[in-house]
Tab-separated table of C-alpha atoms and ligand atoms in Angstrom:
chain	number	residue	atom	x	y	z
T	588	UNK	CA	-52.118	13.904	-7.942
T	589	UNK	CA	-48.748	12.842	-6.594
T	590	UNK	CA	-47.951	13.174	-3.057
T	591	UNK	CA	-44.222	14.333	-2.452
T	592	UNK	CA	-44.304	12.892	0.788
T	593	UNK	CA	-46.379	9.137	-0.549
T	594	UNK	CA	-47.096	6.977	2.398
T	595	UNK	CA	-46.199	3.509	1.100
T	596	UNK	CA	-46.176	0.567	2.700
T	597	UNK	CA	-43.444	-2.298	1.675
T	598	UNK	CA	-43.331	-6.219	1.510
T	599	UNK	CA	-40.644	-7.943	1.416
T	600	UNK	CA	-40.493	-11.973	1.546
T	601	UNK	CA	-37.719	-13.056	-0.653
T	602	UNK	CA	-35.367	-15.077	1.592
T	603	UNK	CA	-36.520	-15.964	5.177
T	604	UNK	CA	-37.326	-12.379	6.624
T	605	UNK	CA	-41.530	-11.530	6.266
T	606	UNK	CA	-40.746	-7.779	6.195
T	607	UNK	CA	-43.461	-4.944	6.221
T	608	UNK	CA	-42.536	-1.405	6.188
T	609	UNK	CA	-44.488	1.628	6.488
T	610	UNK	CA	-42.527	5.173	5.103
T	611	UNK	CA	-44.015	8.567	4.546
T	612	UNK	CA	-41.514	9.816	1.928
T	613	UNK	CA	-38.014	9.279	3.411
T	614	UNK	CA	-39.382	8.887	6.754
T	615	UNK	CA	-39.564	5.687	8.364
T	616	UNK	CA	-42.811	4.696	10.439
T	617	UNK	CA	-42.478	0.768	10.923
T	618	UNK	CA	-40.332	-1.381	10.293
T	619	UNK	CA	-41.992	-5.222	10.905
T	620	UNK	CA	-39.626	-7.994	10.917
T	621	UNK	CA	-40.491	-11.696	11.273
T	622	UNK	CA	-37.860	-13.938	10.337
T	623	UNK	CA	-37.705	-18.064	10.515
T	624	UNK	CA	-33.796	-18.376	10.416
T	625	UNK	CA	-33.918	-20.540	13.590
T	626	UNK	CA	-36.454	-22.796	11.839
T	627	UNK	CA	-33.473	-22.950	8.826
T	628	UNK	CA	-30.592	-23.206	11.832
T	629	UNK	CA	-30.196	-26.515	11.545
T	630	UNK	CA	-30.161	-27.282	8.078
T	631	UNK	CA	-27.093	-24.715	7.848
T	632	UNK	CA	-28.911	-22.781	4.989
T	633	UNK	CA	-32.145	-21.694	3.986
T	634	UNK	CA	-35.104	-24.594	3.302
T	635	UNK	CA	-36.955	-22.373	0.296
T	636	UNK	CA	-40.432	-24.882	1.406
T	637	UNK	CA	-40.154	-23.926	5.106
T	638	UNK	CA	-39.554	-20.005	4.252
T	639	UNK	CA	-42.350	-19.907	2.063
T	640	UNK	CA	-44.786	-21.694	4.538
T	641	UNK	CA	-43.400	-18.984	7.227
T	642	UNK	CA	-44.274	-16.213	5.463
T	643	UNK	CA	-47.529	-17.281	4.801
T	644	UNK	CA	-48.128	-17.487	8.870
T	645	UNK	CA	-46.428	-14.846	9.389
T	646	UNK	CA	-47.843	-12.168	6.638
T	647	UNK	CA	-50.689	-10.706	8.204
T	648	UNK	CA	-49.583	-10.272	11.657
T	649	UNK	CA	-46.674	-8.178	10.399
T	650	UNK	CA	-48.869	-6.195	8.243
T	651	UNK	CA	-51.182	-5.729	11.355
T	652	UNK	CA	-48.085	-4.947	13.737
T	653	UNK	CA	-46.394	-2.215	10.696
T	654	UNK	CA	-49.844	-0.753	10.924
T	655	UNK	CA	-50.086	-0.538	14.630
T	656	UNK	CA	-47.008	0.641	15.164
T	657	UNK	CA	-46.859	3.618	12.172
T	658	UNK	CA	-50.413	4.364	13.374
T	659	UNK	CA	-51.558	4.409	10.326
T	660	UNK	CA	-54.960	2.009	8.533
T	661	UNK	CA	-54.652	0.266	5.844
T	662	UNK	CA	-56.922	2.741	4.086
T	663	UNK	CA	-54.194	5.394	4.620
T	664	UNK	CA	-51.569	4.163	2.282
T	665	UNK	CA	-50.610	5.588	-1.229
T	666	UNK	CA	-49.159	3.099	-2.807
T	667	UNK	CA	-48.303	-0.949	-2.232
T	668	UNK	CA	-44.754	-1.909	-2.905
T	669	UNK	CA	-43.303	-5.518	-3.168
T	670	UNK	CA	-40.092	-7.205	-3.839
T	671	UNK	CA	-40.564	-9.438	-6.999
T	672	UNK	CA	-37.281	-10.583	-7.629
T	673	UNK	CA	-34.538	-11.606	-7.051
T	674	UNK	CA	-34.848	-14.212	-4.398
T	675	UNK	CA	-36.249	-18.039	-3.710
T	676	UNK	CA	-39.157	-18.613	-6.143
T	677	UNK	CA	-41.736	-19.989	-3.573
T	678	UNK	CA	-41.026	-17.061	-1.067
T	679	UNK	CA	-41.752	-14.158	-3.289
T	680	UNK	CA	-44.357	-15.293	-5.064
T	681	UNK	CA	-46.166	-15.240	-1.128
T	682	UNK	CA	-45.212	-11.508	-0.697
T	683	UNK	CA	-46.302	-10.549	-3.985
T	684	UNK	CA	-49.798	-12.477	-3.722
T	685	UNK	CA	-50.298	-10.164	-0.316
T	686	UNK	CA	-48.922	-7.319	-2.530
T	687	UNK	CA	-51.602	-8.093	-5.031
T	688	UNK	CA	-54.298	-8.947	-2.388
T	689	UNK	CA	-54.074	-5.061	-0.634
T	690	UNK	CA	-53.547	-3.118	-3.411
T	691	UNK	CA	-56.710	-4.726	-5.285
T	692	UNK	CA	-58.612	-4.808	-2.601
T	693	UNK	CA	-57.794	-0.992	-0.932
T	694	UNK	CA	-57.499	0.187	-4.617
T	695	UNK	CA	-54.169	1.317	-4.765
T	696	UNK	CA	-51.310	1.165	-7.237
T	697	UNK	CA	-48.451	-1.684	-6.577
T	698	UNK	CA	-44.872	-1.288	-7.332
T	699	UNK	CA	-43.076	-4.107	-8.261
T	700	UNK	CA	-39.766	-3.116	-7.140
T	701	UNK	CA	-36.091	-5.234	-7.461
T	702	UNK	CA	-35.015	-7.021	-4.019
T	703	UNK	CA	-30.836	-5.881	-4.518
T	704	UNK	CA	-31.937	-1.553	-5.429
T	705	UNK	CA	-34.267	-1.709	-2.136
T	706	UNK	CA	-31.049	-2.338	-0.352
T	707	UNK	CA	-29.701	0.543	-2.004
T	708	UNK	CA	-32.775	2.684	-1.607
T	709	UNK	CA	-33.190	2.031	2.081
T	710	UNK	CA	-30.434	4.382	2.946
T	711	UNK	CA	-32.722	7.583	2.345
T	712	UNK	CA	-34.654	6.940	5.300
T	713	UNK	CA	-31.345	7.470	7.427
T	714	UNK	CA	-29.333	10.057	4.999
T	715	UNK	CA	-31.596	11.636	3.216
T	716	UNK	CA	-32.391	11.339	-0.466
T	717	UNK	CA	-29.738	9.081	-2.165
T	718	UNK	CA	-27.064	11.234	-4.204
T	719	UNK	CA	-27.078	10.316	-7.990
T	720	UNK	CA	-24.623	9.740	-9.306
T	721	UNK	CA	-23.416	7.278	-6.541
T	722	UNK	CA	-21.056	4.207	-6.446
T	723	UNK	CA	-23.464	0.847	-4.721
T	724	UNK	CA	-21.201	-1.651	-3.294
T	725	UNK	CA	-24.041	-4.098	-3.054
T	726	UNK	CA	-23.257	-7.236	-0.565
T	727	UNK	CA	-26.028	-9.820	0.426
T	728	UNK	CA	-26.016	-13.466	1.073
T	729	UNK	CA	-26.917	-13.840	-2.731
T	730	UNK	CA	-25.364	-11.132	-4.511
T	731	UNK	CA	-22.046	-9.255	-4.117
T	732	UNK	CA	-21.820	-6.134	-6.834
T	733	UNK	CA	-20.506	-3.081	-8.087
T	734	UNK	CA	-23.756	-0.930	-9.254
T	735	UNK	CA	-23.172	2.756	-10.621
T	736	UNK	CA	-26.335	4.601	-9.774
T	737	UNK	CA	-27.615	7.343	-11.526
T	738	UNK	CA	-31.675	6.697	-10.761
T	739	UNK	CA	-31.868	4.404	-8.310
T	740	UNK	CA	-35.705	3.984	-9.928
T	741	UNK	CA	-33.621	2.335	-12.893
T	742	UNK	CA	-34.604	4.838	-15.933
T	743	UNK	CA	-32.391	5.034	-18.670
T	744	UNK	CA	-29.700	2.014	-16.902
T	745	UNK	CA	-30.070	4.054	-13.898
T	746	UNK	CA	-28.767	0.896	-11.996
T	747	UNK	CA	-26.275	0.129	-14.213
T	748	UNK	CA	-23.242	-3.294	-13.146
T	749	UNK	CA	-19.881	-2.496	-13.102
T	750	UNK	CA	-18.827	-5.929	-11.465
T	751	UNK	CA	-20.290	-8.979	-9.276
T	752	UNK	CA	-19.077	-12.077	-7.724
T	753	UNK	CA	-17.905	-14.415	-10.685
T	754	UNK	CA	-18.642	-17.532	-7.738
T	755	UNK	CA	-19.999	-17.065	-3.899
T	756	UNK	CA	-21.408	-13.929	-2.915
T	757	UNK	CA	-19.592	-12.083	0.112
T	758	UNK	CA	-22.547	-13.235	2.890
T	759	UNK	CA	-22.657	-16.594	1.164
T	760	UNK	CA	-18.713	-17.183	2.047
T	761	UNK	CA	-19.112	-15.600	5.584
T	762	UNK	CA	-21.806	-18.233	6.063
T	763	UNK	CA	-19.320	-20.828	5.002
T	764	UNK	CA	-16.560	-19.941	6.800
T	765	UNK	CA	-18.289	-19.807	10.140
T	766	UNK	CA	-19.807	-23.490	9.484
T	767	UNK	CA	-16.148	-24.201	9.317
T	768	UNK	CA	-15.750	-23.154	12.340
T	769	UNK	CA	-18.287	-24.287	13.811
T	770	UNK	CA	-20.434	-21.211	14.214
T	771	UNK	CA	-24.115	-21.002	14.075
T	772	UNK	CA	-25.972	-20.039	11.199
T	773	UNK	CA	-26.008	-17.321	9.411
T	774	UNK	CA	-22.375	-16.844	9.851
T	775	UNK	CA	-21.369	-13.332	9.223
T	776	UNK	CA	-22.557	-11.574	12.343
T	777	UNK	CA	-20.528	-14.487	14.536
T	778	UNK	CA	-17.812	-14.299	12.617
T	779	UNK	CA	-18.020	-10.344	12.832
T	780	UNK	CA	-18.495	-10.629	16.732
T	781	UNK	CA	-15.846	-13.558	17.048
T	782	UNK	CA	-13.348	-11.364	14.900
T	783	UNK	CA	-13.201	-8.748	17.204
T	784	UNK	CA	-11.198	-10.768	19.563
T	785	UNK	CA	-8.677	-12.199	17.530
T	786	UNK	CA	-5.723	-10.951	14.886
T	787	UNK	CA	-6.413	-10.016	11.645
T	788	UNK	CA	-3.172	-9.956	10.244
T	789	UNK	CA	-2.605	-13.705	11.570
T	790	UNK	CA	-3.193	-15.352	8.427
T	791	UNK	CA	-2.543	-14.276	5.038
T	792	UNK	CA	-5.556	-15.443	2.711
T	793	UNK	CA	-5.671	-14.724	-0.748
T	794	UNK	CA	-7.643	-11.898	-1.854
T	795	UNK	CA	-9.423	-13.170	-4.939
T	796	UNK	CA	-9.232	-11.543	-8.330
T	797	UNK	CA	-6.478	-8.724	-7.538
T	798	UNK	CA	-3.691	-10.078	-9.121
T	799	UNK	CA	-2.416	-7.991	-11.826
T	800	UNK	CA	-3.687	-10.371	-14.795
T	801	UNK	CA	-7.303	-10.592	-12.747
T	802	UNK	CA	-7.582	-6.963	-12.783
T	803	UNK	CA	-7.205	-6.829	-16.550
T	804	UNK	CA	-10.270	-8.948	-17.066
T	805	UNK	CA	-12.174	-8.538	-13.552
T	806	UNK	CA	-11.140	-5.132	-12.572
T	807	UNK	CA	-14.700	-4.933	-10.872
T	808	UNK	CA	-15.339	-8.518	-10.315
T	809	UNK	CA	-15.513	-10.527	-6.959
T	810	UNK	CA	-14.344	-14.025	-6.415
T	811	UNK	CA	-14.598	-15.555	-3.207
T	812	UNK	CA	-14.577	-19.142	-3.684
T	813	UNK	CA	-11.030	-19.341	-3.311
T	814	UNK	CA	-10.594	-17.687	-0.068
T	815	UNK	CA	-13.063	-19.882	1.268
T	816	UNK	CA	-11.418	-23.157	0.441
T	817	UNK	CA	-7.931	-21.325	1.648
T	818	UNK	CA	-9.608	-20.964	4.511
T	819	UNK	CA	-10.812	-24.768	4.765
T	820	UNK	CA	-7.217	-26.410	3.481
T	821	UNK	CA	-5.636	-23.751	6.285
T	822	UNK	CA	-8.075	-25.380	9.547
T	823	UNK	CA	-7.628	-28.935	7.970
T	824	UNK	CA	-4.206	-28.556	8.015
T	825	UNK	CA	-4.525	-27.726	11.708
T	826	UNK	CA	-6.804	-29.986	12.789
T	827	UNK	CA	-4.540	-32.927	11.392
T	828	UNK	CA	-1.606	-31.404	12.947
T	829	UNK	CA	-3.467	-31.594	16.698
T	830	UNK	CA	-3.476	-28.451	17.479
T	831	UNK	CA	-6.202	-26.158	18.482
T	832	UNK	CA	-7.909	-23.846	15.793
T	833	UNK	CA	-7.404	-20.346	16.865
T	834	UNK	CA	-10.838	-19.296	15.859
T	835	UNK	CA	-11.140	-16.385	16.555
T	836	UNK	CA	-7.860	-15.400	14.355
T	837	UNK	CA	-9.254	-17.303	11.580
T	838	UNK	CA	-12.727	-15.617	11.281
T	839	UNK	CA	-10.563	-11.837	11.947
T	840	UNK	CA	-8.303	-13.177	8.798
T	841	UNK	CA	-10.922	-14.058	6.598
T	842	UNK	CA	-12.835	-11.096	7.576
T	843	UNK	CA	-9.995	-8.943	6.946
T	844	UNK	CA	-9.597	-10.352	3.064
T	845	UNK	CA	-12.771	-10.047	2.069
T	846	UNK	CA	-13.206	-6.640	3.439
T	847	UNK	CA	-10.146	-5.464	2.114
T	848	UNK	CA	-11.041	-7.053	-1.512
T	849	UNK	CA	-14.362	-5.438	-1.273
T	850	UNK	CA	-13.459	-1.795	-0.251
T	851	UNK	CA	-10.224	-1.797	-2.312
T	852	UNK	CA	-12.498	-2.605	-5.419
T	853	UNK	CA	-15.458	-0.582	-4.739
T	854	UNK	CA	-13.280	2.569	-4.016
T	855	UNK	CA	-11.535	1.665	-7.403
T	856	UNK	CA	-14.604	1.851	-9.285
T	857	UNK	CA	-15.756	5.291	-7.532
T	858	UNK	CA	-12.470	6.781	-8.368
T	859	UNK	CA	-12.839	5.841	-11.977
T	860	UNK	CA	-15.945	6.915	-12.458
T	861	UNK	CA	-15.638	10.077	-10.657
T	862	UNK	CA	-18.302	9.703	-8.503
T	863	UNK	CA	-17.519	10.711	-4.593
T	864	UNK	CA	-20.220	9.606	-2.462
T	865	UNK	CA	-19.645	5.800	-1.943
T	866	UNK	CA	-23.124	3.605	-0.616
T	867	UNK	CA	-22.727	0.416	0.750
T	868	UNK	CA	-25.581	-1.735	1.532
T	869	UNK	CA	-27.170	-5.414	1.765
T	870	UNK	CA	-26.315	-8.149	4.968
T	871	UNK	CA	-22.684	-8.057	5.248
T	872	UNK	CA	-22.768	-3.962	4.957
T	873	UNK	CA	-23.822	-4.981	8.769
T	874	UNK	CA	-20.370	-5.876	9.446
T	875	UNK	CA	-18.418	-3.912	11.629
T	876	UNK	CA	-15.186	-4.146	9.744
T	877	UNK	CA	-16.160	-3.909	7.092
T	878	UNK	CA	-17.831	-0.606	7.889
T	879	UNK	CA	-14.909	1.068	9.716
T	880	UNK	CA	-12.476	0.087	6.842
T	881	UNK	CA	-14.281	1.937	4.172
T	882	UNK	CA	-14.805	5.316	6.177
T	883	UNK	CA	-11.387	5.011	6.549
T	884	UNK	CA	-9.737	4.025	3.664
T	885	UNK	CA	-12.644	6.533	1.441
T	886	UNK	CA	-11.808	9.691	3.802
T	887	UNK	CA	-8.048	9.085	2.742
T	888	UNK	CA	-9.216	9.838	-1.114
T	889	UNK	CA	-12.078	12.439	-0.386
T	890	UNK	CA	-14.933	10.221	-1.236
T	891	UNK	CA	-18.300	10.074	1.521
T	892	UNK	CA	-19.375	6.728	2.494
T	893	UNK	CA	-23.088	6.286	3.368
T	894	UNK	CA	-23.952	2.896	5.150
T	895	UNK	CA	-27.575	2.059	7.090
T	896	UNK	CA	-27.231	0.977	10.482
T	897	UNK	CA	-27.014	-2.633	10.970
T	898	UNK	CA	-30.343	-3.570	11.220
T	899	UNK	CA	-31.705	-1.819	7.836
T	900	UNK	CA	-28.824	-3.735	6.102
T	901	UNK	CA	-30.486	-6.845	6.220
T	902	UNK	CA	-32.962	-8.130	4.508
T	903	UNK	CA	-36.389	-6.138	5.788
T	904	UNK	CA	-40.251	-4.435	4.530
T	905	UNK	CA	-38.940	-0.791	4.989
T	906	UNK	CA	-36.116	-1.277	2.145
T	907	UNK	CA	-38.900	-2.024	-0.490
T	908	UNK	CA	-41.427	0.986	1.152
T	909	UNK	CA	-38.117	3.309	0.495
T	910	UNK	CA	-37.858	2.114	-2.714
T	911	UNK	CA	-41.054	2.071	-3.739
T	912	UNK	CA	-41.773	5.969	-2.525
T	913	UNK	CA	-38.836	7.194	-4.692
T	914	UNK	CA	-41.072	5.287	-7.633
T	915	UNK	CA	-44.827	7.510	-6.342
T	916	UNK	CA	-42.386	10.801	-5.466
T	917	UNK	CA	-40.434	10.419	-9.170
T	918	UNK	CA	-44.321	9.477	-10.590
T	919	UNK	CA	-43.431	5.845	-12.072
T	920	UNK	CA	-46.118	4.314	-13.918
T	921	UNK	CA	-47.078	1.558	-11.031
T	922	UNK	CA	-46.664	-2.160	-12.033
T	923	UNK	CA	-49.456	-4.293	-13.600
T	924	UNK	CA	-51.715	-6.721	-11.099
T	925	UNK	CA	-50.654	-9.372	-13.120
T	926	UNK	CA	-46.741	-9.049	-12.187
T	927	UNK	CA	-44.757	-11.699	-11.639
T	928	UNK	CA	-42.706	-13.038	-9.100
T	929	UNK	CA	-38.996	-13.376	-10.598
T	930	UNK	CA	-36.507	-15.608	-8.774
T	931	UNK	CA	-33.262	-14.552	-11.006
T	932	UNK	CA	-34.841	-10.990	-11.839
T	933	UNK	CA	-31.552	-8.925	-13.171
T	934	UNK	CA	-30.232	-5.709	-10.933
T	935	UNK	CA	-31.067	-3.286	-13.915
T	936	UNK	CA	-34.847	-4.136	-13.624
T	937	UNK	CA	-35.654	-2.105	-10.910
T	938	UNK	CA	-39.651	-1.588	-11.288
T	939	UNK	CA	-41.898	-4.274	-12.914
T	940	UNK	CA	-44.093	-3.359	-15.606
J	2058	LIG	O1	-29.250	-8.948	2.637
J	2058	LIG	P1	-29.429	-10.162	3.484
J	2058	LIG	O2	-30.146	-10.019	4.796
J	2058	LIG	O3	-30.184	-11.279	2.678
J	2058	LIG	C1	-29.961	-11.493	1.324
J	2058	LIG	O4	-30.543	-10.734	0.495
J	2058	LIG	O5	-29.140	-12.383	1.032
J	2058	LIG	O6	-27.977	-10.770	3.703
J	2058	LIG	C2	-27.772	-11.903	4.479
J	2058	LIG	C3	-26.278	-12.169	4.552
J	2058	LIG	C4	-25.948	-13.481	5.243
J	2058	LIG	O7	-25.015	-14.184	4.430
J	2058	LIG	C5	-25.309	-13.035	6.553
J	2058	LIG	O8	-24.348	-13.930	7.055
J	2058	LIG	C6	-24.697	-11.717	6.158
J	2058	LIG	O9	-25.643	-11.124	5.299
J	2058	LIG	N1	-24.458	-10.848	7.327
J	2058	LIG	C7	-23.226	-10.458	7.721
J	2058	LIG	C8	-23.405	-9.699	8.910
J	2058	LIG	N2	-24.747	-9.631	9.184
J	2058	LIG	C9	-25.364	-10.346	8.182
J	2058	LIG	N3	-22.016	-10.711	7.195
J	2058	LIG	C10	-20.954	-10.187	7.832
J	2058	LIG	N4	-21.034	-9.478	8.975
J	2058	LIG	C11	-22.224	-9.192	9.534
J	2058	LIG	N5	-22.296	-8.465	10.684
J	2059	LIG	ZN1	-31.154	-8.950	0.782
């Protein structure tokens, strides 16, 4: 029998965050959280070796402290869910061995569910069940794209592209803006909190792929490469000249272009499609700009945004759980023990076979 209300528990491990989340249909019970970015800090980026040695250390004292804090045993659970793609090769493949490891061993079915629709999915447990049809504006430090949703468990191109980043993915320029300037790593919250105290109409940087021969061949398509180096030729050229880098007007100018790209695009594609509820989620759907610019800007042409708060943006276990009890609640055949982890898994292939 399915449960309506499945109590699943989720693993995530596909960048540096060991995530466990426990859900009881949309309901969130833990959320678990161990991440090694400061052991990463210094390199500027992710080390894929270190992250996957993390996760091992860190896997069963999340699971333990999901468990403690949902109250639940491990008995309890429904279902197992994992993230098996996208992501860094080394990383998943630890998640999904733990994945693999419970559900065997409490004899329970695993989900194999798709890193980029968690982020999407993971919105239920604040708003309720996801409304489909819905417009994804999908933004992580990997990934930047334009999904139209109809089943966010992917049957029948339920998760089906409109657009993506034809270069850098939105988080991946925020990161390399703020080593730029000098901020720590990862870059977009700094930059967000920097932002707020400077101009955002200081500097005019180029908003990628909106000129009116891009739009005829990347309507939907992101491009963020160029703002980055517009941003780099624009501090070099101030550096050399002596004077001091207004920051703080920088990081609020970038900021501004890529939010205004992003939302001007996303509520382009909702409009065509004729959907009206608009979902953003993924790391830099934690930015406050970005956030307050597409209530605004949506409200003006009747379309709903939903966004998580901050801290179910980013990369985390109860994203996968949410996803993963949409699968038991919408009775998905569960994936096979043998899955695999998939490092460039595609966004249509939301559940593993
Ligand atoms: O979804 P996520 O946690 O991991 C991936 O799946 O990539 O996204 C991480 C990205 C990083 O690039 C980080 O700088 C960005 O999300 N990010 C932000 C903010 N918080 C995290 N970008 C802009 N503003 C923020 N407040
Ligand atoms: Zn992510």
């Amino acid at each position: 029998m399915i449960p309506d209300e499945p109590l699943v528990l989720g693993i995530e491990t596909s960048c540096d965050e060991t995530g466990v989340g426990i859900v009881r249909g949309h309901t969130l019970l833990a959320d678990a959280v161990a991440s090694s970015v400061d052991q990463h800090a210094r390199f500027g980026g992710v080390v894929p070796e270190v992250a996957s040695r993390a996760h091992l250390e860190a896997m069963v004292p999340t699971i333990q402290r999901a468990c403690d804090t949902a109250g639940i045993a491990l008995s309890d659970v429904d279902a197992i869910a994992v993230t098996h793609g996208p992501g860094l090769a080394g990383a998943l493949l630890v998640g999904v061995a733990s994945a693999k490891a419970l559900a065997l061993s409490l004899g329970k079915p695993i989900y194999g569910v798709n890193h980029l629709a968690a982020h999407v999915a993971v919105d239920q447990l604040e708003h309720g069940a996801l409304p489909e049809p819905c417009l994804a504006l999908l933004v992580s430090g990997g990934h930047s794209s334009l999904l139209r949703v109809t089943d966010i468990t992917g049957t029948d191109r339920g998760v089906d592209p409109m657009g993506a980043t034809i270069d850098d993915a939105a988080g991946e320029a925020f990161d390399k803006v703020a080593r730029l300037l000098g901020l720590p790593f990862p870059g977009g919250p700094h930059i967000d909190r920097v932002a707020r105290e400077g101009n955002q109409v200081a500097i005019d940087f180029p908003r990628g792929l909106t000129s009116r021969r891009d739009l005829e061949r990347h309507r939907f398509d992101f491009s963020f490469s160029g703002l980055k180096t517009a941003v780099a030729r624009w501090v070099e050229a101030r550096e050399r000249s002596g004077e001091p880098v207004p920051v703080a007007d920088v990081a609020a100018s970038f900021q501004e272009a890529v939010c205004d790209v992003l939302v001007r695009k996303a509520l382009d594609a909702a409009a065509t499609e004729g959907i009206e509820d608009l979902m953003i989620g993924g790391g830099v759907a934690a930015n406050s700009r970005l956030r307050a610019m597409a209530e605004e800007r949506a409200t003006k042409l009747g379309i709903r945004v939903r966004v998580p708060r901050p801290g179910l943006c980013t990369d985390n276990g109860a994203m996968v759980a949410a996803l993963g009890s949409t699968m038991v609640a919408r009775g998905r055949t569960p994936s096979s023990l043998d899955l695999p982890a998939d490092s460039s898994l595609p966004v249509t292939d939301v559940l593993a076979v």
